Amino acid sequence: MNTSLPLLLLLGTSLLGGCATITSSEMQTVTLSTRTPSGDTVDQTRCTLKNDRGSWAATAPGNVMIRRSAEDLNVECSKDGMSPGFLRAISRSAGGMWGNIVLGGGIGAIIDHNKGTGYNYPSDLPVRMGESVTVDRRDEKNPDTQAAAEQTATSGSARY
């Protein structure tokens, strides 16, 4: 009996490791905004968001539901009379991915990777018209509360 209890606990823990795969969504809502290089809001901007899982058309500012992926998300926004703005959102593994590796023996992590559910993009995607920026969740003040992200422009860094 003493050896069966640890075995049952290990088996139960392994099964729970796959729960993140079942409860996580393949979709993520991101907030898209566009600004001029001086920081003024640009309304009614046409944007396209793309990764290896799909392409989504949107109007900024607004919320967009995209499909999660291990690949980065590329955003291009345009408006008549303005230079286009480009943004690359870095895809980072979610906390549940590591739990699947540790507790689930890696099976859940493989499933999460293949479905994209083991990854997240930054929640805020602030595009600067006429510039190309990169947004990374690692630079967010607190990714759990989805704080504002630090932007790295091709000509330097800018904080929002």
Short mmCIF file of C-alpha atoms in Angstrom, two decimals:
data_model
loop_
_atom_site.label_atom_id
_atom_site.label_comp_id
_atom_site.label_asym_id
_atom_site.label_seq_id
_atom_site.Cartn_x
_atom_site.Cartn_y
_atom_site.Cartn_z
CA MET A 1 0.00 0.00 0.00
CA ASN A 2 2.86 2.39 0.80
CA THR A 3 4.32 2.11 -2.71
CA SER A 4 0.97 2.41 -4.47
CA LEU A 5 0.10 5.80 -2.94
CA PRO A 6 3.12 7.63 -4.43
CA LEU A 7 2.45 5.89 -7.74
CA LEU A 8 -1.19 7.05 -7.71
CA LEU A 9 -0.13 10.60 -6.84
CA LEU A 10 2.39 10.62 -9.68
CA LEU A 11 -0.20 9.30 -12.13
CA GLY A 12 -2.80 11.84 -10.99
CA THR A 13 -0.32 14.71 -11.26
CA SER A 14 0.69 13.58 -14.75
CA LEU A 15 -2.92 13.58 -15.88
CA LEU A 16 -3.52 17.06 -14.47
CA GLY A 17 -0.56 18.38 -16.44
CA GLY A 18 -2.59 18.07 -19.61
CA CYS A 19 -5.40 20.25 -18.25
CA ALA A 20 -3.75 23.43 -19.53
CA THR A 21 -4.13 22.10 -23.06
CA ILE A 22 -7.83 21.45 -22.56
CA THR A 23 -8.62 24.74 -20.82
CA SER A 24 -6.42 27.08 -22.91
CA SER A 25 -7.79 28.62 -26.05
CA GLU A 26 -6.06 28.60 -29.42
CA MET A 27 -7.24 32.21 -29.76
CA GLN A 28 -5.97 35.38 -28.05
CA THR A 29 -7.46 38.86 -28.05
CA VAL A 30 -4.95 41.67 -28.58
CA THR A 31 -5.50 45.43 -28.44
CA LEU A 32 -4.34 47.23 -31.56
CA SER A 33 -3.64 50.96 -31.59
CA THR A 34 -1.94 53.32 -34.04
CA ARG A 35 -0.12 56.56 -33.32
CA THR A 36 1.96 59.09 -35.18
CA PRO A 37 5.67 59.27 -34.36
CA SER A 38 4.82 62.23 -32.08
CA GLY A 39 2.28 60.11 -30.16
CA ASP A 40 -1.03 61.39 -31.55
CA THR A 41 -3.75 58.74 -32.01
CA VAL A 42 -4.51 57.74 -35.60
CA ASP A 43 -8.09 56.50 -36.07
CA GLN A 44 -9.56 54.29 -38.80
CA THR A 45 -6.23 52.71 -39.75
CA ARG A 46 -6.38 49.54 -41.87
CA CYS A 47 -4.21 46.80 -40.40
CA THR A 48 -3.27 43.24 -41.27
CA LEU A 49 -1.98 40.83 -38.62
CA LYS A 50 -0.23 37.63 -39.79
CA ASN A 51 1.44 34.56 -38.38
CA ASP A 52 1.81 30.98 -39.62
CA ARG A 53 -1.73 30.18 -38.36
CA GLY A 54 -3.59 32.84 -40.34
CA SER A 55 -4.15 36.43 -41.40
CA TRP A 56 -6.60 38.90 -39.84
CA ALA A 57 -7.82 42.25 -41.15
CA ALA A 58 -8.68 44.90 -38.56
CA THR A 59 -9.29 48.59 -38.07
CA ALA A 60 -7.28 50.35 -35.38
CA PRO A 61 -7.86 51.22 -32.70
CA GLY A 62 -9.65 48.09 -31.61
CA ASN A 63 -9.46 44.54 -30.33
CA VAL A 64 -8.58 41.65 -32.61
CA MET A 65 -8.90 37.93 -31.94
CA ILE A 66 -5.95 36.07 -33.44
CA ARG A 67 -4.76 32.49 -33.37
CA ARG A 68 -1.83 31.76 -31.05
CA SER A 69 1.39 30.37 -32.50
CA ALA A 70 5.02 29.69 -31.67
CA GLU A 71 5.85 32.07 -34.53
CA ASP A 72 5.97 35.86 -34.15
CA LEU A 73 2.98 37.98 -35.18
CA ASN A 74 3.61 40.59 -37.89
CA VAL A 75 1.38 43.66 -38.12
CA GLU A 76 1.20 46.18 -40.95
CA CYS A 77 -1.03 49.26 -40.73
CA SER A 78 -1.75 51.82 -43.43
CA LYS A 79 -3.75 54.98 -43.88
CA ASP A 80 -3.96 57.31 -46.87
CA GLY A 81 -1.47 60.16 -46.64
CA MET A 82 0.72 58.42 -44.04
CA SER A 83 3.71 56.11 -44.18
CA PRO A 84 2.80 52.56 -43.10
CA GLY A 85 3.61 51.30 -39.63
CA PHE A 86 5.05 47.87 -38.90
CA LEU A 87 5.11 45.88 -35.68
CA ARG A 88 6.52 42.48 -34.77
CA ALA A 89 5.04 40.87 -31.65
CA ILE A 90 7.34 38.23 -30.17
CA SER A 91 5.67 34.92 -29.30
CA ARG A 92 6.66 33.64 -25.84
CA SER A 93 5.80 30.39 -24.11
CA ALA A 94 3.01 30.63 -21.55
CA GLY A 95 3.39 29.44 -17.97
CA GLY A 96 1.22 26.39 -18.61
CA MET A 97 3.76 25.14 -21.14
CA TRP A 98 6.38 24.65 -18.41
CA GLY A 99 3.82 23.00 -16.16
CA ASN A 100 3.09 20.52 -18.92
CA ILE A 101 6.78 19.70 -19.26
CA VAL A 102 7.35 19.26 -15.52
CA LEU A 103 4.08 17.63 -14.49
CA GLY A 104 2.89 15.97 -17.66
CA GLY A 105 6.12 14.49 -18.89
CA GLY A 106 6.14 16.65 -22.00
CA ILE A 107 3.07 15.19 -23.76
CA GLY A 108 0.94 18.24 -22.97
CA ALA A 109 3.77 20.55 -24.04
CA ILE A 110 3.93 18.86 -27.44
CA ILE A 111 0.17 19.24 -27.86
CA ASP A 112 0.28 22.89 -26.72
CA HIS A 113 3.14 23.62 -29.12
CA ASN A 114 1.35 22.04 -32.08
CA LYS A 115 -1.95 23.81 -31.32
CA GLY A 116 -0.31 27.13 -30.37
CA THR A 117 -2.02 27.16 -26.96
CA GLY A 118 1.33 27.13 -25.17
CA TYR A 119 2.23 30.62 -26.43
CA ASN A 120 1.14 34.21 -25.87
CA TYR A 121 1.68 37.51 -27.61
CA PRO A 122 1.86 40.88 -25.86
CA SER A 123 -1.67 42.05 -25.12
CA ASP A 124 -1.09 45.59 -26.42
CA LEU A 125 0.14 46.18 -29.97
CA PRO A 126 0.90 49.92 -30.32
CA VAL A 127 1.88 50.54 -33.95
CA ARG A 128 3.76 53.75 -34.76
CA MET A 129 2.99 54.95 -38.25
CA GLY A 130 6.14 55.43 -40.34
CA GLU A 131 8.18 53.20 -38.02
CA SER A 132 8.96 49.54 -37.42
CA VAL A 133 8.81 48.38 -33.79
CA THR A 134 9.12 45.13 -31.87
CA VAL A 135 6.96 44.31 -28.84
CA ASP A 136 7.96 41.59 -26.38
CA ARG A 137 6.07 40.33 -23.31
CA ARG A 138 9.42 40.08 -21.51
CA ASP A 139 9.54 43.87 -21.55
CA GLU A 140 6.11 44.30 -20.01
CA LYS A 141 6.17 45.63 -16.46
CA ASN A 142 3.93 42.78 -15.32
CA PRO A 143 2.80 40.31 -18.01
CA ASP A 144 0.16 38.83 -15.68
CA THR A 145 -1.67 42.17 -15.49
CA GLN A 146 -0.84 42.92 -19.12
CA ALA A 147 0.92 46.22 -18.43
CA ALA A 148 2.17 48.50 -21.20
CA ALA A 149 5.01 47.05 -23.29
CA GLU A 150 8.37 48.62 -24.03
CA GLN A 151 8.85 49.30 -27.71
CA THR A 152 12.12 48.98 -29.58
CA ALA A 153 12.12 51.11 -32.71
CA THR A 154 14.59 50.58 -35.51
CA SER A 155 16.10 53.98 -34.73
CA GLY A 156 16.16 53.48 -30.95
CA SER A 157 13.90 52.76 -28.01
CA ALA A 158 10.67 54.41 -27.00
CA ARG A 159 8.54 53.69 -23.92
CA TYR A 160 4.75 53.91 -23.83
#
